[in-house]
Coordinates of C-alpha atoms in Angstrom, one line a residue:
X542 CA 0.0 0.0 0.0
X543 CA 1.4 3.4 -0.9
X544 CA 2.1 6.2 1.6
X545 CA -0.8 8.2 0.0
X546 CA -3.3 5.4 0.5
X547 CA -2.4 5.2 4.2
X548 CA -3.6 8.8 4.9
X549 CA -7.0 9.7 6.1
X550 CA -9.5 10.2 3.1
X551 CA -9.7 14.0 3.4
X552 CA -5.9 14.4 3.7
X553 CA -5.4 11.8 0.9
X554 CA -7.5 14.0 -1.4
X555 CA -5.4 17.0 -0.5
X556 CA -2.1 15.0 -1.1
X557 CA -3.4 14.0 -4.5
X558 CA -4.3 17.5 -5.4
X559 CA -0.9 18.7 -4.3
X560 CA 0.8 16.0 -6.3
X561 CA -1.2 17.1 -9.3
X562 CA -0.2 20.7 -8.8
X563 CA 3.5 19.7 -8.6
X564 CA 3.1 17.7 -11.8
X565 CA 1.4 20.6 -13.4
X566 CA 4.3 22.9 -12.5
X567 CA 6.7 20.3 -14.0
X568 CA 4.7 20.3 -17.3
X569 CA 4.7 24.1 -17.4
X570 CA 8.4 24.1 -16.9
X571 CA 8.8 21.7 -19.8
X572 CA 9.7 18.6 -17.9
X573 CA 11.1 15.8 -20.1
X574 CA 13.6 12.9 -20.0
X575 CA 16.0 15.3 -21.6
X576 CA 16.0 17.9 -18.8
X577 CA 19.5 19.0 -18.1
X578 CA 21.2 17.8 -14.9
X579 CA 22.3 20.4 -12.4
X580 CA 25.9 19.8 -11.5
X581 CA 29.0 21.3 -9.9
X582 CA 28.7 24.3 -7.5
X583 CA 25.1 24.9 -8.4
X584 CA 24.2 21.4 -7.1
X585 CA 25.6 22.1 -3.6
X586 CA 24.0 24.1 -0.8
X587 CA 20.3 25.0 -1.1
X588 CA 19.5 27.9 1.2
X589 CA 15.9 28.3 2.4
X590 CA 14.0 30.6 0.2
X591 CA 16.6 30.7 -2.6
X592 CA 13.9 30.1 -5.2
X593 CA 15.9 27.8 -7.4
X594 CA 14.3 25.2 -9.7
X595 CA 14.9 21.7 -8.6
X596 CA 15.8 19.9 -11.8
X597 CA 14.4 16.6 -12.9
X598 CA 17.9 15.1 -12.3
X599 CA 20.3 16.6 -9.8
X600 CA 23.8 15.1 -9.9
X601 CA 26.5 15.8 -7.3
X602 CA 30.0 14.5 -6.6
X603 CA 30.6 12.2 -3.6
X604 CA 33.8 10.8 -2.2
X605 CA 33.3 7.6 -4.2
X606 CA 31.7 8.8 -7.4
X607 CA 28.4 10.6 -8.1
X608 CA 24.9 10.5 -6.7
X609 CA 21.7 11.4 -8.7
X610 CA 18.5 12.6 -7.1
X611 CA 15.5 12.1 -9.5
X612 CA 12.2 14.0 -9.3
X613 CA 9.4 12.0 -10.9
X614 CA 7.4 15.2 -11.1
X615 CA 10.1 16.7 -13.4
X616 CA 11.6 20.1 -12.6
X617 CA 10.0 21.8 -9.5
X618 CA 9.8 25.5 -8.9
X619 CA 10.8 25.9 -5.3
X620 CA 9.5 29.5 -4.9
X621 CA 7.1 29.4 -1.9
X622 CA 7.3 25.6 -1.8
X623 CA 7.0 24.6 1.9
X624 CA 9.9 22.2 1.7
X625 CA 12.2 25.0 0.6
X626 CA 10.6 27.9 2.5
X627 CA 11.3 29.0 6.1
X628 CA 8.1 28.1 7.9
X629 CA 9.1 28.8 11.5
X630 CA 10.9 31.4 13.6
X631 CA 14.5 30.1 13.2
X632 CA 14.8 30.7 9.4
X633 CA 15.2 27.0 8.5
X634 CA 13.3 25.1 5.9
X635 CA 13.1 21.3 5.5
X636 CA 15.9 21.6 2.9
X637 CA 18.3 22.9 5.5
X638 CA 18.8 19.3 6.8
X639 CA 17.8 17.4 3.7
X640 CA 20.1 18.7 0.9
X641 CA 19.7 17.4 -2.6
X642 CA 23.4 17.1 -3.2
X643 CA 23.6 14.9 -0.1
X644 CA 21.0 12.5 -1.2
X645 CA 18.3 14.4 0.6
X646 CA 20.1 13.9 3.9
X647 CA 23.1 15.9 5.2
X648 CA 26.8 15.1 5.3
X649 CA 29.2 16.4 7.8
X650 CA 31.3 17.8 5.0
X651 CA 28.4 20.0 3.9
X652 CA 27.8 21.1 7.5
X653 CA 31.4 22.1 8.0
X654 CA 31.5 24.0 4.7
X655 CA 28.4 25.8 5.6
X656 CA 29.9 26.8 9.0
X657 CA 32.9 28.2 7.2
X658 CA 30.9 30.0 4.6
X659 CA 28.6 31.7 7.1
X660 CA 30.8 31.9 10.2
X661 CA 28.2 29.8 12.0
X662 CA 25.3 32.1 11.2
X663 CA 23.3 29.8 8.9
X664 CA 19.9 28.7 10.2
X665 CA 21.3 25.2 10.1
X666 CA 23.0 26.0 13.4
X667 CA 19.9 27.2 15.2
X668 CA 20.3 26.7 19.0
X669 CA 17.2 24.6 19.3
X670 CA 19.0 21.4 18.0
X671 CA 22.0 22.6 16.0
X672 CA 23.8 23.4 19.2
X673 CA 24.8 20.8 21.8
X674 CA 22.2 22.5 24.0
X675 CA 20.2 25.7 23.5
X676 CA 21.7 27.4 26.5
X677 CA 25.2 27.4 25.0
X678 CA 26.7 30.6 23.4
X679 CA 25.8 30.7 19.7
X680 CA 28.5 31.3 17.1
X681 CA 31.1 29.3 18.9
X682 CA 32.3 26.1 17.3
X683 CA 32.5 24.4 20.7
X684 CA 28.7 24.9 21.2
X685 CA 28.0 23.0 17.9
X686 CA 30.8 20.4 18.2
X687 CA 28.5 17.4 17.8
X688 CA 27.0 18.8 14.6
X689 CA 30.4 19.8 13.2
X690 CA 32.3 16.7 14.1
X691 CA 29.6 13.9 13.6
X692 CA 26.7 15.6 11.9
X693 CA 24.5 15.1 15.0
X694 CA 21.4 17.1 15.8
X695 CA 19.9 17.2 19.3
X696 CA 16.7 15.2 19.5
X697 CA 14.8 16.0 22.7
X698 CA 12.1 13.7 23.8
X699 CA 9.5 14.1 26.6
X700 CA 9.8 11.9 29.6
X701 CA 7.8 9.9 30.4
X702 CA 7.1 9.2 26.8
X703 CA 3.9 9.9 24.8
X704 CA 2.2 7.4 22.6
X705 CA 1.3 8.4 19.0
X706 CA -2.2 9.2 20.1
X707 CA -0.8 11.6 22.7
X708 CA -1.5 9.4 25.8
X709 CA 1.2 9.3 28.5
X710 CA 3.1 6.0 28.8
X711 CA 4.1 4.6 32.1
X712 CA 7.7 3.4 31.5
X713 CA 9.1 0.1 32.6
X714 CA 12.4 1.7 33.6
X715 CA 13.9 4.7 35.3
X716 CA 16.6 6.9 33.8
X717 CA 19.7 8.4 35.5
X718 CA 22.2 10.7 33.8
X719 CA 25.6 9.2 34.3
X720 CA 27.5 11.5 32.0
X721 CA 26.4 14.8 30.5
X722 CA 29.1 16.5 28.4
X723 CA 26.7 18.8 26.7
X724 CA 25.1 19.9 30.0
X725 CA 21.6 19.5 28.4
X726 CA 20.2 16.5 30.3
X727 CA 21.0 18.1 33.7
X728 CA 20.1 21.7 32.6
X729 CA 17.3 23.3 34.8
X730 CA 15.4 24.3 31.7
X731 CA 16.1 21.5 29.2
X732 CA 16.9 18.5 31.3
X733 CA 15.2 15.6 33.1
X734 CA 14.5 17.8 36.2
X735 CA 13.0 20.7 34.3
X736 CA 9.4 21.8 34.5
X737 CA 8.8 19.8 31.3
X738 CA 11.2 16.9 31.6
X739 CA 13.2 16.0 28.5
X740 CA 15.9 13.6 27.4
X741 CA 18.4 14.9 24.9
X742 CA 20.0 12.4 22.5
X743 CA 22.0 13.1 19.4
X744 CA 21.3 11.6 16.0
X745 CA 21.9 11.9 12.2
X746 CA 19.2 13.1 9.9
X747 CA 17.6 10.4 7.7
X748 CA 17.2 10.8 4.0
X749 CA 13.9 12.2 2.5
X750 CA 14.1 10.1 -0.6
X751 CA 13.0 6.6 -1.7
X752 CA 10.2 6.9 0.8
X753 CA 7.9 4.4 -1.0
X754 CA 10.3 1.8 0.4
X755 CA 10.4 3.3 3.9
X756 CA 6.6 3.3 4.0
X757 CA 6.0 -0.1 2.4
X758 CA 4.5 -2.8 4.7
X759 CA 5.7 -6.3 3.7
X760 CA 3.5 -8.1 6.2
X761 CA 0.1 -7.6 7.7
X762 CA 1.6 -8.2 11.2
X763 CA 4.9 -7.7 13.0
X764 CA 6.8 -11.0 12.2
X765 CA 9.3 -10.3 15.0
X766 CA 6.6 -10.5 17.7
X767 CA 3.6 -12.0 15.9
X768 CA 1.5 -8.9 16.9
X769 CA -0.4 -6.6 14.6
X770 CA 1.4 -3.7 13.1
X771 CA 1.1 -0.4 14.9
X772 CA -1.8 1.6 13.6
X773 CA -1.6 5.3 12.8
X774 CA -4.1 7.1 15.1
X775 CA -5.2 9.5 12.4
X776 CA -5.8 7.2 9.4
X777 CA -6.2 3.9 11.3
X778 CA -3.9 2.2 8.8
X779 CA -1.0 -0.1 9.7
X780 CA 2.5 1.5 9.8
X781 CA 5.7 0.2 8.3
X782 CA 7.6 1.4 11.4
X783 CA 10.6 2.3 9.3
X784 CA 10.4 6.1 9.1
X785 CA 12.3 7.4 12.1
X786 CA 15.1 6.2 14.3
X787 CA 13.0 5.8 17.4
X788 CA 9.6 5.1 15.6
X789 CA 8.0 8.2 17.1
X790 CA 6.1 9.1 13.9
X791 CA 4.2 6.4 12.0
X792 CA 3.4 8.3 8.8
X793 CA 5.0 10.9 6.5
X794 CA 2.3 13.3 7.7
X795 CA 3.2 12.8 11.3
X796 CA 6.9 13.0 10.5
X797 CA 6.4 16.3 8.7
X798 CA 4.4 17.8 11.6
X799 CA 7.0 16.6 14.1
X800 CA 9.8 18.2 12.1
X801 CA 8.0 21.5 11.7
X802 CA 7.1 21.7 15.3
X803 CA 10.5 20.9 16.8
X804 CA 13.2 21.5 14.2
X805 CA 11.7 24.5 12.3
X806 CA 10.0 25.9 15.4
X807 CA 6.7 26.5 13.6
X808 CA 4.1 28.3 15.7
X809 CA 0.7 26.5 16.0
X810 CA -0.6 23.6 13.9
X811 CA 0.5 23.7 10.2
X812 CA -2.3 23.7 7.7
X813 CA -3.3 20.4 6.1
X814 CA -2.4 21.9 2.7
X815 CA 1.2 22.5 3.8
X816 CA 1.5 19.0 5.2
X817 CA 0.0 17.5 2.0
X818 CA 2.4 19.4 -0.2
X819 CA 5.4 18.2 1.8
X820 CA 4.2 14.6 1.6
X821 CA 3.5 14.8 -2.1
X822 CA 7.0 16.3 -2.8
X823 CA 8.8 13.7 -0.6
X824 CA 7.2 10.8 -2.3
X825 CA 8.4 11.7 -5.9
X826 CA 12.1 11.8 -4.9
X827 CA 14.5 8.9 -5.6
X828 CA 18.2 9.1 -4.8
X829 CA 21.0 6.6 -5.4
X830 CA 24.6 6.4 -6.4
X831 CA 24.8 6.8 -10.2
X832 CA 28.5 6.4 -10.9
X833 CA 31.3 4.7 -9.0
X834 CA 34.7 6.3 -9.3
X835 CA 36.2 3.0 -10.5
X836 CA 33.4 0.9 -11.9
X837 CA 31.9 3.7 -14.0
X838 CA 28.2 4.5 -14.6
X839 CA 26.0 2.2 -12.6
X840 CA 23.4 1.9 -15.3
X841 CA 25.9 1.3 -18.1
X842 CA 26.3 -1.9 -20.1
X843 CA 23.0 -3.3 -18.9
X844 CA 23.4 -2.7 -15.2
X845 CA 20.4 -1.5 -13.3
X846 CA 21.9 0.8 -10.6
X847 CA 21.0 4.4 -10.0
X848 CA 17.6 6.0 -9.1
X849 CA 15.7 5.3 -12.3
X850 CA 15.4 1.5 -11.6
X851 CA 14.9 2.2 -7.9
X852 CA 11.9 4.4 -8.8
X853 CA 10.3 1.8 -11.0
X854 CA 10.8 -1.3 -8.8
X855 CA 8.2 -2.7 -6.4
X856 CA 8.5 -1.6 -2.8
X857 CA 8.2 -4.0 0.0
X858 CA 9.4 -7.1 -1.9
X859 CA 11.3 -9.6 0.3
X860 CA 14.6 -10.9 -1.1
X861 CA 15.8 -14.4 -0.7
X862 CA 19.4 -15.3 -0.3
X863 CA 18.9 -18.5 -2.1
X864 CA 17.0 -17.5 -5.2
X865 CA 17.0 -13.7 -5.4
X866 CA 20.0 -12.2 -3.6
X867 CA 20.0 -8.6 -2.8
X868 CA 21.5 -6.3 -5.4
X869 CA 22.2 -9.2 -7.8
X870 CA 19.5 -7.9 -10.2
X871 CA 21.4 -4.6 -10.4
X872 CA 24.8 -5.8 -11.3
X873 CA 24.6 -9.4 -12.6
X874 CA 24.9 -8.3 -16.2
X875 CA 28.5 -7.3 -15.5
X876 CA 29.3 -11.0 -15.3
X877 CA 28.7 -11.4 -19.0
X878 CA 29.9 -8.1 -20.4
X879 CA 33.6 -7.1 -20.1
X880 CA 34.4 -3.6 -18.9
X881 CA 36.1 -0.9 -21.0
X882 CA 39.5 -1.4 -19.3
X883 CA 41.2 -3.6 -16.7
X884 CA 40.8 -1.1 -13.9
X885 CA 37.1 -0.8 -14.4
X886 CA 36.8 -4.6 -14.8
X887 CA 38.6 -5.1 -11.4
X888 CA 36.2 -2.7 -9.6
X889 CA 33.1 -4.3 -11.2
X890 CA 34.3 -7.8 -10.2
X891 CA 34.8 -6.5 -6.7
X892 CA 31.3 -5.2 -6.5
X893 CA 30.0 -8.5 -7.8
X894 CA 31.9 -10.3 -5.1
X895 CA 30.5 -7.8 -2.6
X896 CA 27.0 -8.9 -3.7
X897 CA 28.0 -12.5 -2.8
X898 CA 29.4 -11.4 0.6
X899 CA 26.3 -9.4 1.4
X900 CA 23.8 -12.1 0.3
X901 CA 25.5 -15.4 1.1
X902 CA 28.4 -14.9 3.6
X903 CA 26.9 -16.2 6.9
X904 CA 28.0 -15.6 10.5
X905 CA 26.6 -16.0 14.0
X906 CA 24.3 -13.1 14.9
X907 CA 24.0 -13.0 18.7
X908 CA 22.4 -10.9 21.5
X909 CA 20.6 -8.4 19.3
X910 CA 17.3 -7.4 20.7
X911 CA 14.6 -7.3 18.1
X912 CA 16.1 -10.2 16.3
X913 CA 17.5 -12.9 18.5
X914 CA 14.6 -12.7 21.1
X915 CA 12.1 -14.0 18.5
X916 CA 11.8 -17.6 17.3
X917 CA 14.9 -17.4 15.1
X918 CA 17.1 -18.3 18.1
X919 CA 20.2 -16.9 19.8
X920 CA 22.5 -17.1 18.1
X921 CA 21.2 -17.5 14.5
X922 CA 23.5 -18.1 11.6
X923 CA 22.6 -15.8 8.7
X924 CA 24.0 -12.8 6.9
X925 CA 23.6 -9.1 6.2
X926 CA 20.4 -9.7 4.2
X927 CA 18.6 -11.3 7.1
X928 CA 17.7 -7.9 8.4
X929 CA 18.4 -5.7 5.3
X930 CA 16.0 -7.8 3.4
X931 CA 13.9 -5.5 1.3
X932 CA 14.9 -5.6 -2.4
X933 CA 16.4 -2.5 -3.8
X934 CA 16.5 -0.5 -0.5
X935 CA 18.2 -2.6 2.1
X936 CA 15.5 -1.8 4.6
X937 CA 13.5 -4.4 6.6
X938 CA 10.2 -5.5 5.2
X939 CA 9.1 -5.7 8.9
X940 CA 9.5 -2.8 11.3
X941 CA 13.3 -2.6 11.6
X942 CA 13.9 -1.8 15.2
X943 CA 17.0 -3.8 16.2
X944 CA 19.7 -3.2 18.8
X945 CA 23.0 -3.6 17.0
X946 CA 24.9 -2.3 20.0
X947 CA 25.9 1.0 18.4
X948 CA 24.5 3.0 21.4
X949 CA 24.3 0.4 24.2
X950 CA 27.3 -0.7 26.3
X951 CA 29.3 -2.9 26.1
X952 CA 29.3 -2.8 22.3
X953 CA 29.1 0.9 21.6
X954 CA 32.2 3.0 21.0
X955 CA 33.2 5.0 24.1
X956 CA 32.2 8.4 22.6
X957 CA 32.9 10.6 25.7
X958 CA 31.4 13.5 23.8
X959 CA 27.9 11.9 24.0
X960 CA 25.7 11.5 27.1
X961 CA 25.5 8.3 29.1
X962 CA 22.3 7.1 30.8
X963 CA 21.7 4.4 33.3
X964 CA 18.4 2.7 32.7
X965 CA 17.0 0.4 35.5
X966 CA 14.1 -1.8 34.6
X967 CA 11.4 -2.1 37.3
X968 CA 11.3 -5.4 39.3
X969 CA 7.8 -6.1 37.9
X970 CA 8.9 -5.6 34.2
X971 CA 10.8 -8.0 32.0
X972 CA 14.5 -7.0 31.7
X973 CA 16.3 -6.4 28.5
X974 CA 16.7 -9.8 27.0
X975 CA 20.5 -9.7 26.8
X976 CA 21.7 -6.7 28.9
X977 CA 19.7 -7.5 32.0
X978 CA 17.9 -5.1 34.3
X979 CA 20.5 -2.3 34.3
X980 CA 21.6 -0.9 31.0
X981 CA 24.1 1.8 30.2
X982 CA 23.4 3.6 26.9
X983 CA 24.1 6.7 24.9
X984 CA 20.7 6.7 23.4
X985 CA 17.7 4.5 24.6
X986 CA 16.4 4.6 21.0
X987 CA 13.0 2.9 20.4
X988 CA 12.5 2.7 24.2
X989 CA 12.1 6.5 24.3
X990 CA 8.9 5.9 22.3
X991 CA 7.6 2.7 24.0
X992 CA 8.9 2.9 27.5
X993 CA 9.7 -0.9 27.3
X994 CA 12.9 -2.4 28.7
X995 CA 13.2 -4.8 25.8
X996 CA 13.4 -1.9 23.4
X997 CA 16.4 -0.1 25.0
X998 CA 18.9 0.7 22.3
X999 CA 16.9 -0.5 19.4
X1000 CA 17.3 1.9 16.4
X1001 CA 15.3 1.7 13.2
X1002 CA 17.6 0.7 10.4
X1003 CA 18.6 3.0 7.6
X1004 CA 18.1 2.5 3.9
X1005 CA 21.3 1.7 2.1
X1006 CA 20.8 3.8 -1.0
X1007 CA 22.9 6.9 -1.5
X1008 CA 25.3 6.1 1.4
X1009 CA 28.3 7.6 -0.3
X1010 CA 26.7 11.1 -0.1
X1011 CA 25.8 11.3 3.5
X1012 CA 28.7 10.3 5.8
X1013 CA 29.0 9.6 8.7
X1014 CA 26.9 6.6 9.5
X1015 CA 24.8 4.9 12.2
X1016 CA 22.3 7.0 14.2
X1017 CA 25.1 8.4 16.3
X1018 CA 27.7 9.1 13.5
X1019 CA 30.1 6.5 15.0
X1020 CA 31.1 5.2 11.5
X1021 CA 33.1 7.9 9.7
X1022 CA 33.0 6.2 6.3
X1023 CA 31.5 3.1 4.7
X1024 CA 34.5 1.0 5.6
X1025 CA 33.9 1.8 9.2
X1026 CA 30.4 0.3 8.9
X1027 CA 31.9 -3.0 7.7
X1028 CA 34.5 -3.0 10.4
X1029 CA 31.9 -2.4 13.1
X1030 CA 29.8 -5.4 12.0
X1031 CA 33.0 -7.5 11.8
X1032 CA 33.9 -6.6 15.4
X1033 CA 30.3 -6.8 16.8
X1034 CA 29.5 -10.3 15.5
X1035 CA 33.1 -11.7 15.3
X1036 CA 32.6 -12.4 11.6
X1037 CA 36.2 -12.7 10.6
X1038 CA 35.9 -11.0 7.2
X1039 CA 39.1 -11.2 5.1
X1040 CA 40.6 -8.0 3.9
X1041 CA 39.3 -8.8 0.4
X1042 CA 35.8 -9.4 1.7
X1043 CA 35.9 -6.1 3.5
X1044 CA 37.0 -4.2 0.4
X1045 CA 34.4 -6.0 -1.8
X1046 CA 31.5 -5.2 0.6
X1047 CA 32.7 -1.6 0.9
X1048 CA 32.7 -1.2 -2.9
X1049 CA 29.2 -2.7 -3.1
X1050 CA 27.8 -0.2 -0.5
X1051 CA 29.5 2.7 -2.3
X1052 CA 27.6 1.7 -5.5
X1053 CA 24.1 1.7 -4.0

């Protein structure tokens, strides 16, 4: 079911009208398959209210090649468009944190360049979440160190948590602040002891592209628990659970309203028309690597990489490691067609080997809540594609909240710049299945939305398209580059990848 069909009928009609309006603008602008791509400096920073036209195809350089963002609505006039227009009091627009040249996310390289270009005065660095804490002096790099060093924005959640329908949840655990380097969790106005208690954690922005995959539901129930999928309280429709790191918003509509309220500081409730325009725009964008620096164009010689094939493919399809391995359909033609030169051939062969490593290299997956505490067993022998199992996207066809250990001790990196919390499960509640009744974590993750002990540290997995444009990785920015992702998994699950396997898997992820 599409994201549009999951909205309430009245809002769905508004979304459809907004999408038609966008398409009409595209036709008036002369949209066609021959629309020129925007490249170079013009493809870089998009300031709110700049009034540029978003082309049908926007191409930008990445550290490993090029990325292309495709608009199915053709060129879009961004003048007065709510995604590109400041809506709140801090001067930001949605585009501030979802840059086209960064695959509709935001790289730390872009953040640092913007700091230098504006001396820290860009709305991106608004104190509300662009600073380590709002009380810190603005304009000083030290006040924005988490954003500048790791691309992390402050995410502040109410405590105790609120359910999607606004009801207060009684949590199964208490929270103590063990370490507070930003000073926010113990601050009298912004912390746990304030008049409106909050918990501040720090996370990377997720890409606003390829969202038909993030909203697709592969099952009618939650296969990890056997329970029904969570229902959106507005539409009453089941949710994919794959939109946000902690699952706090179940639909694109709810995500847009959450972002406008907290990150753009919009006063009052946004109009349904604005929300509908945002949803309509976000659902026509597809972004993926289009060229690898060594392997060449990813849609060349019969290959099916890049955003065009991604846009046409069915969302929510489950891959099978035995008969339909992930990514094989994109690059398998390279097995029969030789490349233009030996160097290109070598990189293409490496990517093909990476497909095999990703799809068929098995290892023992152990002590990961959200995976091993379901009937699969602990440990379970499988591979990358057990969890990243949605064809074309690398998402999970089921709600993808899993604890990889990136924020929970003992598996998380030390990260002294991040807060540390001590969570103690109540005696009458079931403890965390692998970490017990007392858990130390940098970010409670999904548990900040559910209040459940078993959800501590679970983070909704990211899609794998366009990775090369948006470093660093994991929700807390702990992987500086794609190779660091591979190295973390190798350490976490004691896989024992060879150097060749690490290189091949890295090259594959660069090409997605």
